[in-house]
mmCIF file of C-alpha atoms and ligand atoms in Angstrom:
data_model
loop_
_atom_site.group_PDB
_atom_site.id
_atom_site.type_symbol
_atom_site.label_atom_id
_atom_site.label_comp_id
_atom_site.label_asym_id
_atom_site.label_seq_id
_atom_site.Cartn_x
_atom_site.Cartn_y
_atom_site.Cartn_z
ATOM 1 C CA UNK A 24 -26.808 -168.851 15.037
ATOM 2 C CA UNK A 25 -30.123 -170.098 16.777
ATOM 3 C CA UNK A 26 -29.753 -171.482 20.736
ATOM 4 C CA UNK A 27 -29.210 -174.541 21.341
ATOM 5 C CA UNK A 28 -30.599 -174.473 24.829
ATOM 6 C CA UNK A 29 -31.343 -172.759 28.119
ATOM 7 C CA UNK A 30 -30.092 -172.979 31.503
ATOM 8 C CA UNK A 31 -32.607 -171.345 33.874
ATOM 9 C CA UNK A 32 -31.604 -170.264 37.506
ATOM 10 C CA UNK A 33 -34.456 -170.720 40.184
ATOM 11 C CA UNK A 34 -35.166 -168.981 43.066
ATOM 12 C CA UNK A 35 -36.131 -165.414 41.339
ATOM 13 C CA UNK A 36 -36.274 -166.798 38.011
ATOM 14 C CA UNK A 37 -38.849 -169.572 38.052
ATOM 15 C CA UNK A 38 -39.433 -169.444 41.224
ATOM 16 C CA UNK A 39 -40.707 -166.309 43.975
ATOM 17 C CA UNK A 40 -38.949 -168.128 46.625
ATOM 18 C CA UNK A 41 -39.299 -167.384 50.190
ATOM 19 C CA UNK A 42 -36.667 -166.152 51.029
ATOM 20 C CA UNK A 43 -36.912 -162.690 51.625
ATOM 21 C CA UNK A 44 -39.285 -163.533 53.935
ATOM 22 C CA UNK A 45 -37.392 -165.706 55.794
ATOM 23 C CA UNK A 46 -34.826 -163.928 56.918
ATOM 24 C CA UNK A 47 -37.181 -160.894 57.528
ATOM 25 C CA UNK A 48 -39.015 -163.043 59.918
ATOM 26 C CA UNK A 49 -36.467 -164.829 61.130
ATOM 27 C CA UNK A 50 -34.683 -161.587 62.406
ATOM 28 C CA UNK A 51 -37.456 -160.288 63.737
ATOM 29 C CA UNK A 52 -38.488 -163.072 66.027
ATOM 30 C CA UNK A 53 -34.896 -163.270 67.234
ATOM 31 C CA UNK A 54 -35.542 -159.404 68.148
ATOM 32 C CA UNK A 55 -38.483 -160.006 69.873
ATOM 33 C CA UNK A 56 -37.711 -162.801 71.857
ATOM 34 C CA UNK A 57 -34.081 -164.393 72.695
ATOM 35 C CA UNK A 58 -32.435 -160.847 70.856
ATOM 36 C CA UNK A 59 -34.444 -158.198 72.815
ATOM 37 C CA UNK A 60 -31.602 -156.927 74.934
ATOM 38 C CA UNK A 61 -29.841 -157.019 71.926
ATOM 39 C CA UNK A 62 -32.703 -155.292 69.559
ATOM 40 C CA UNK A 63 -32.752 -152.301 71.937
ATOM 41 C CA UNK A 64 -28.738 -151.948 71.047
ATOM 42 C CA UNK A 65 -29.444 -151.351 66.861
ATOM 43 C CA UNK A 66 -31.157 -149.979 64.584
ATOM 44 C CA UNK A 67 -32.885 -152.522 64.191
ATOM 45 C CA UNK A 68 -36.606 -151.872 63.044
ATOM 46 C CA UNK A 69 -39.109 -154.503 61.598
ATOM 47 C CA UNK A 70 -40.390 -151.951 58.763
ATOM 48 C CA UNK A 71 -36.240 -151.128 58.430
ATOM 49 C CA UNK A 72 -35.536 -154.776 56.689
ATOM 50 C CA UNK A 73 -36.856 -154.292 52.998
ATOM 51 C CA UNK A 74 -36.314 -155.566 49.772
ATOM 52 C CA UNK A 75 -33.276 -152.505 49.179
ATOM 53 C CA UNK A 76 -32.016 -154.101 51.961
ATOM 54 C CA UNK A 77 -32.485 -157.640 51.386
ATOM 55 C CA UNK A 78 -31.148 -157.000 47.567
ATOM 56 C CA UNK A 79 -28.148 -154.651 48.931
ATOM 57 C CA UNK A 80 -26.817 -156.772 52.327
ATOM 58 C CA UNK A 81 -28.421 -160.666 51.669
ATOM 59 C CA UNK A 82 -29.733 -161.674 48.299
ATOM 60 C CA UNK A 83 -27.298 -164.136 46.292
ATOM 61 C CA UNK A 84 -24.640 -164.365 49.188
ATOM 62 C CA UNK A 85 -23.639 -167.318 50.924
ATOM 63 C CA UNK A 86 -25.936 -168.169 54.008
ATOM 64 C CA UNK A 87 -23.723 -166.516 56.728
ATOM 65 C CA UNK A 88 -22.502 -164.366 54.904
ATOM 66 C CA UNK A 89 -25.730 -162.654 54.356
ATOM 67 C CA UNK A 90 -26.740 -163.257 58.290
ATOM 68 C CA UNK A 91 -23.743 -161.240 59.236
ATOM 69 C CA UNK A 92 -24.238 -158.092 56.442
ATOM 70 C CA UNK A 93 -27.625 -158.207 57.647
ATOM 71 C CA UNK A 94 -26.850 -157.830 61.313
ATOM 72 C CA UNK A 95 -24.013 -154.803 60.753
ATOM 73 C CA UNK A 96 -26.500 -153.180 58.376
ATOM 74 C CA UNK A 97 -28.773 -153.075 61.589
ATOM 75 C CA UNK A 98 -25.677 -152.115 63.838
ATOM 76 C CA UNK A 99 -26.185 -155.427 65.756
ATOM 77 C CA UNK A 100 -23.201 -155.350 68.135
ATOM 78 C CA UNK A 101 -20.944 -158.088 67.820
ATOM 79 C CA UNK A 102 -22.686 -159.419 63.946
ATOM 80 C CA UNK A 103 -20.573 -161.424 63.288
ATOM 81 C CA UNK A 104 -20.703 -163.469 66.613
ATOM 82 C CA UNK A 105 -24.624 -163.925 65.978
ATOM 83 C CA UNK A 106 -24.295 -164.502 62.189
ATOM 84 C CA UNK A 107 -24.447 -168.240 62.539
ATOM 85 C CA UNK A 108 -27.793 -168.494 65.108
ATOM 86 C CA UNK A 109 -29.226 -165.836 62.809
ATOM 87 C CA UNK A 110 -28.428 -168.113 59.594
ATOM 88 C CA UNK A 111 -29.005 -171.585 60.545
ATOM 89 C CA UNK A 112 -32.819 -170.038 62.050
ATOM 90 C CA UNK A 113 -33.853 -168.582 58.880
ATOM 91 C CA UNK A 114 -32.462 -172.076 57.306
ATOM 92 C CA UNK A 115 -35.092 -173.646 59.772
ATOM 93 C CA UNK A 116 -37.606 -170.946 58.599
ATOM 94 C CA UNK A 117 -37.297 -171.482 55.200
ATOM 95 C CA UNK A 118 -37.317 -174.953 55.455
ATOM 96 C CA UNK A 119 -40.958 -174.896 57.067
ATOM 97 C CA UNK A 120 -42.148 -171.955 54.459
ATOM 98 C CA UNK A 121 -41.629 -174.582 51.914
ATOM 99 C CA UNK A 122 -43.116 -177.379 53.341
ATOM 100 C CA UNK A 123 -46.479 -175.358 54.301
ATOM 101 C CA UNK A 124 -46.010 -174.313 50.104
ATOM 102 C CA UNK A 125 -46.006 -170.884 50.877
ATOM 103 C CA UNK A 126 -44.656 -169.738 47.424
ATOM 104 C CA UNK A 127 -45.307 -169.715 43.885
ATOM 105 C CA UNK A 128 -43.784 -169.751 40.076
ATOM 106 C CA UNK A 129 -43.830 -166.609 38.710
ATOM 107 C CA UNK A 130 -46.724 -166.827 35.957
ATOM 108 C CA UNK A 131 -44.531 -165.131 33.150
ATOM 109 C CA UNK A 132 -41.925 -167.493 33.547
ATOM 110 C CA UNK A 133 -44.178 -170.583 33.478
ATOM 111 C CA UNK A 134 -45.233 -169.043 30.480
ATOM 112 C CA UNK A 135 -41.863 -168.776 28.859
ATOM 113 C CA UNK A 136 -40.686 -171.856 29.819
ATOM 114 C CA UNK A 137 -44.001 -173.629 28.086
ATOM 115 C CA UNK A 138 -43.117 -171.319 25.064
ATOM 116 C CA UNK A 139 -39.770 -172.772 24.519
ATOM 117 C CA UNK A 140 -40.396 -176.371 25.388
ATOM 118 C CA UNK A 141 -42.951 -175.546 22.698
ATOM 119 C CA UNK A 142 -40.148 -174.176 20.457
ATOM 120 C CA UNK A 143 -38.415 -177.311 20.911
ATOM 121 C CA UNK A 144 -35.011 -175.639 22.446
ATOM 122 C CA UNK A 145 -33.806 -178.852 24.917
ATOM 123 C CA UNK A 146 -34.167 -176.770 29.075
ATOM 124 C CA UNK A 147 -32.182 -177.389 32.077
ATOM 125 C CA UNK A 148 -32.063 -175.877 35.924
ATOM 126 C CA UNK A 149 -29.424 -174.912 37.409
ATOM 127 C CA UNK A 150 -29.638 -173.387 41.142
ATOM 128 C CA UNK A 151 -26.970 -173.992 43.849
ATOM 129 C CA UNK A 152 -29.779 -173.621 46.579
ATOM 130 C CA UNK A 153 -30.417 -177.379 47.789
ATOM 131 C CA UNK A 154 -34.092 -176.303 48.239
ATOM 132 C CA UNK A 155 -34.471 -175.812 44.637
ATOM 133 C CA UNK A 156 -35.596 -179.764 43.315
ATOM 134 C CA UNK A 157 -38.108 -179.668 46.056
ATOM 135 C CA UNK A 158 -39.267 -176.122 45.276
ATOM 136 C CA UNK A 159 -39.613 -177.320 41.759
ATOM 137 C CA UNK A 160 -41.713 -180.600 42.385
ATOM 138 C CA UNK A 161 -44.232 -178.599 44.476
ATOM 139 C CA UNK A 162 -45.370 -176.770 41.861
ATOM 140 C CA UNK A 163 -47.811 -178.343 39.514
ATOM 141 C CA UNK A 164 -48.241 -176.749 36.093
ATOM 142 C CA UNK A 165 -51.590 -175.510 35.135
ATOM 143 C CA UNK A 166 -52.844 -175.920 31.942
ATOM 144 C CA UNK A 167 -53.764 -175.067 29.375
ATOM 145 C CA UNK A 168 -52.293 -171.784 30.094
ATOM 146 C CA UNK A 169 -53.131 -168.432 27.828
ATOM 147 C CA UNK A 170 -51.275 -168.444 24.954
ATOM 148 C CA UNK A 171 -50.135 -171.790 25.038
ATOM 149 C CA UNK A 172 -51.982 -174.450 22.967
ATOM 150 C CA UNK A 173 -53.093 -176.532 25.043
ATOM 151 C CA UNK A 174 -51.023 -179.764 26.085
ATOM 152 C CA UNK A 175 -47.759 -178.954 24.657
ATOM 153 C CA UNK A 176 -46.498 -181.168 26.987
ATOM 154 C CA UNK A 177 -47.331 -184.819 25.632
ATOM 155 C CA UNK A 178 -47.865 -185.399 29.623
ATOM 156 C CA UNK A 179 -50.069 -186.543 31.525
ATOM 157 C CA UNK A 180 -51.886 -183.271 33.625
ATOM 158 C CA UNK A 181 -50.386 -182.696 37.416
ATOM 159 C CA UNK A 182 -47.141 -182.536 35.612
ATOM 160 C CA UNK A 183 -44.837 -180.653 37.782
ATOM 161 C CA UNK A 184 -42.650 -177.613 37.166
ATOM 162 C CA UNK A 185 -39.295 -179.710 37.801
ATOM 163 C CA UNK A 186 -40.712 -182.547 34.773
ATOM 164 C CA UNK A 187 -39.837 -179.458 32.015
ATOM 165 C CA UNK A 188 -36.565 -179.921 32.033
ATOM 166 C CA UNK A 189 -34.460 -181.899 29.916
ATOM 167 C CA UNK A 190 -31.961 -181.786 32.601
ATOM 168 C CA UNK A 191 -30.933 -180.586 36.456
ATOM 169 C CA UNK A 192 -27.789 -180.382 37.927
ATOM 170 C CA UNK A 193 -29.817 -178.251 40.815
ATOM 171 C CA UNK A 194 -28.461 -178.477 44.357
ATOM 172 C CA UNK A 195 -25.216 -180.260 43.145
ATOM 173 C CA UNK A 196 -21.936 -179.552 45.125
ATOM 174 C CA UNK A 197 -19.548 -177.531 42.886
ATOM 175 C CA UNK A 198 -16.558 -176.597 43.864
ATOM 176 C CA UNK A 199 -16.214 -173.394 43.136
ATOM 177 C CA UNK A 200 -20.131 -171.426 43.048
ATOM 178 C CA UNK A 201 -21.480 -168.589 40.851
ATOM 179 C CA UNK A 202 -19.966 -166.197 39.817
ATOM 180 C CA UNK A 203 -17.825 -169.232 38.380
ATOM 181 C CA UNK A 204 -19.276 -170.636 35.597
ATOM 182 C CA UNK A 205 -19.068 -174.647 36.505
ATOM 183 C CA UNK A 206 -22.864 -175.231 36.791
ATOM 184 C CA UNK A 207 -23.674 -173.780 34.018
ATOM 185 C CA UNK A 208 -21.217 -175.477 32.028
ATOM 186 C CA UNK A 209 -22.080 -178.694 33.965
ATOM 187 C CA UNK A 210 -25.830 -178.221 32.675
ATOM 188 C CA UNK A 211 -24.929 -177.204 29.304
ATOM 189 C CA UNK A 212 -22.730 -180.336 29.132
ATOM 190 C CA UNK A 213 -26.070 -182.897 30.465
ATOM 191 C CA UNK A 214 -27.780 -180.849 27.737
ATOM 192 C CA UNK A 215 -25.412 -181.325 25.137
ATOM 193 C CA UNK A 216 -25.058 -178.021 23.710
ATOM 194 C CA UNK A 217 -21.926 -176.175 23.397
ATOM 195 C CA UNK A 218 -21.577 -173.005 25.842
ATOM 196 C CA UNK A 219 -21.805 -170.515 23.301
ATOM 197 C CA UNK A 220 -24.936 -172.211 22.037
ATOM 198 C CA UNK A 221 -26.347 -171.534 25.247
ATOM 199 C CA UNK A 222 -28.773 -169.102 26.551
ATOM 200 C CA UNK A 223 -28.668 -168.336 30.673
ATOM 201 C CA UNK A 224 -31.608 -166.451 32.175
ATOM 202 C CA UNK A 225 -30.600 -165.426 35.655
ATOM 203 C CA UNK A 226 -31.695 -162.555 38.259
ATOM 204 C CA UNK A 227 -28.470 -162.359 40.428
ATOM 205 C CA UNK A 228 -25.254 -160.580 38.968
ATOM 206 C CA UNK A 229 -23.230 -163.194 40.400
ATOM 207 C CA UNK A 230 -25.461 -165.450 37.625
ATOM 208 C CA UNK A 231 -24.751 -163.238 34.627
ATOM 209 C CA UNK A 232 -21.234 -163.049 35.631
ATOM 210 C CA UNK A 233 -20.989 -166.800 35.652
ATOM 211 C CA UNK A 234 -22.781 -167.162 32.502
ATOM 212 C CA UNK A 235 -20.502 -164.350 30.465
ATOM 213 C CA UNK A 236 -17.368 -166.408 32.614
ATOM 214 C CA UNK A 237 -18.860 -169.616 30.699
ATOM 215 C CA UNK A 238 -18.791 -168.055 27.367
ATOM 216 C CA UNK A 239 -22.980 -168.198 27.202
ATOM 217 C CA UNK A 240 -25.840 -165.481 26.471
ATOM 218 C CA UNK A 241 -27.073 -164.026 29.296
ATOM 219 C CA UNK A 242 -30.539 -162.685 29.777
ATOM 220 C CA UNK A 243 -31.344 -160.748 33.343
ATOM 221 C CA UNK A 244 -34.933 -160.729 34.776
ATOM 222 C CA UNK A 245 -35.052 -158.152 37.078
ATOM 223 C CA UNK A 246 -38.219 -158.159 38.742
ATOM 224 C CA UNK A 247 -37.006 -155.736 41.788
ATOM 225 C CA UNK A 248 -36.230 -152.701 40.102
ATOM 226 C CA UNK A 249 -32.288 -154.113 39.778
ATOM 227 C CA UNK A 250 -31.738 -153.977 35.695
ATOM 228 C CA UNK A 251 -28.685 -151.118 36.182
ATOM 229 C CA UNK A 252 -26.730 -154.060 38.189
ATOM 230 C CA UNK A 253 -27.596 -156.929 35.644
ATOM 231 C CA UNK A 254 -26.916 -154.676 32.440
ATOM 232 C CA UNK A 255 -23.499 -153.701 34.924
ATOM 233 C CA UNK A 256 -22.508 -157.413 35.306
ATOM 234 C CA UNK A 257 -22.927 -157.989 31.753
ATOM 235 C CA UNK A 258 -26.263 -159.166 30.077
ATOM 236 C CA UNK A 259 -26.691 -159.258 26.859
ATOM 237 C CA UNK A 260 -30.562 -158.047 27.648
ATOM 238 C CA UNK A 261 -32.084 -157.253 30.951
ATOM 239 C CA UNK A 262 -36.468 -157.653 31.169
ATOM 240 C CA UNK A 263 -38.297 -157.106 33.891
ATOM 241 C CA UNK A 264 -40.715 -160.063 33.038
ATOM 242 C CA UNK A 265 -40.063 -162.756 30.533
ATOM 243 C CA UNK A 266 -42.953 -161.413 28.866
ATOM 244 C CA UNK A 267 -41.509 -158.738 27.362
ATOM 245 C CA UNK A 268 -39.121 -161.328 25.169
ATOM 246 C CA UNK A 269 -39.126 -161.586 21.672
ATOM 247 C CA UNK A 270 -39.521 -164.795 21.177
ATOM 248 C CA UNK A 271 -39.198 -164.710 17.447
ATOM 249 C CA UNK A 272 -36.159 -163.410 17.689
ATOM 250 C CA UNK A 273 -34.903 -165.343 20.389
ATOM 251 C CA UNK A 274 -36.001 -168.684 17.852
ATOM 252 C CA UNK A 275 -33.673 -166.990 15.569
ATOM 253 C CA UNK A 276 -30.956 -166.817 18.011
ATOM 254 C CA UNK A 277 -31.097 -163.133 18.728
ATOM 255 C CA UNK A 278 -32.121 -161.180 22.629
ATOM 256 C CA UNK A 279 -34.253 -158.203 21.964
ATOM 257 C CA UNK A 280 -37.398 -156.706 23.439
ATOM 258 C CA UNK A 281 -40.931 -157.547 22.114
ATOM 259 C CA UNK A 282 -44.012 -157.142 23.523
ATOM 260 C CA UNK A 283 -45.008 -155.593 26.414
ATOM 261 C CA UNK A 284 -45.677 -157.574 29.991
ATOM 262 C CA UNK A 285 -49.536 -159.413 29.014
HETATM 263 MG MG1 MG B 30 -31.707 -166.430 41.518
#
């Protein structure tokens, strides 16, 4: 059985959103100014907050959530006192990172998603981040891009990443949030494909989970080195670019590894 459709996640996915970043920079200008007294009570390092750590204490958890694992990871006395300065400045951070543009899609997924727009296979987005519709509309799509013959859009050029999709239930308030499946079924539904015609691509476990929960295909990118966790939470193929797809075989309705990352 061929998909019927695809319901793409964002930040990750389409998107290298800024938010490692964010709270990297975020902490450490609380450290070095209003938090020094505090700074000189942790662990805290600016070289200490990596991606490992962003991926093991931040990435795909609610906002203060992540703030708080964050500041224990650290050994920040009293964490979860500071959790909600620490989270509502790197919302103010992010916020500004966005507005100055300072991120970009990821070229292999602009690819993809030109690929199967080209294939015909009706897109959607679905993100919970509310940042994700303007992330989307700041990004312009280049073209003609390698590999892609050129205009496969029938639109006019300065077409925008967020135009691609035949639907976009990004930023809406569900009531329960991934690892529950009720966005993706929402966008599957404003698609109009059945969920087990549908095809999630996702880089957070929580995604995957919710997709599998939905009764969908799941593809995992995992462009930090995560695949063991993605294959773990249940995707039916993990990549680490959306290059390496078979895209034959995914117009036949079948996940498998093709070609090698261009
Ligand atoms: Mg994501």
């Amino acid at each position: 059985m061929a998909f019927e459709g695809i319901l793409f996640d964002v930040d990750g996915v389409l998107v290298d959103s800024p938010h490692e970043r964010a709270w990297r920079e975020t902490l450490e200008e609380l450290m070095q100014g209003p938090w020094r007294d505090i700074a000189g009570r942790s662990r805290y390092t600016p070289t200490g907050f990596d991606t490992a750590v962003y991926l093991a204490e931040v990435a795909g958890k609610p906002r203060e959530d992540g703030a708080r694992s964050a500041l224990e990871y650290f050994g920040v006395p009293d964490a979860a006192g500071l959790a909600a300065e620490y989270a509502t400045r790197k919302q103010a951070k992010i916020v500004g990172l966005i507005q100055e543009g300072a991120f970009e899609a990821f070229p292999d997924a602009l690819r993809f998603v030109l690929a199967m727009r080209d294939m015909g296979l009706p897109m959607a987005v679905a993100s919970s981040s509310r940042n994700a519709n303007e992330l989307l509309a700041r990004i312009v799509v280049p073209e003609p891009m390698p590999g892609i013959r050129p205009d496969p859009l029938g639109k006019e050029p300065g077409t925008t990443l967020v135009d691609l999709f035949d639907a976009n239930v990004c930023g809406r308030t569900f009531p329960r949030g991934k690892p529950h499946p009720d966005i993706f079924l929402a966008a599957a539904a404003e698609l109009g494909v059945r969920p087990e015609g549908a095809l999630v691509v996702e880089d957070a476990t929580a995604g995957i989970q919710a997709a599998k929960a939905g009764g969908m295909h799941a593809l995992g990118v995992a462009r930090l080195g995560d695949e063991e966790l993605l294959w773990a939470a249940g995707a039916d193929l993990v990549v680490q670019s959306l290059d390496e797809v078979d895209r034959d075989a995914l117009a036949r309705g079948t996940l498998a590894r093709g070609r090698k990352a261009a």
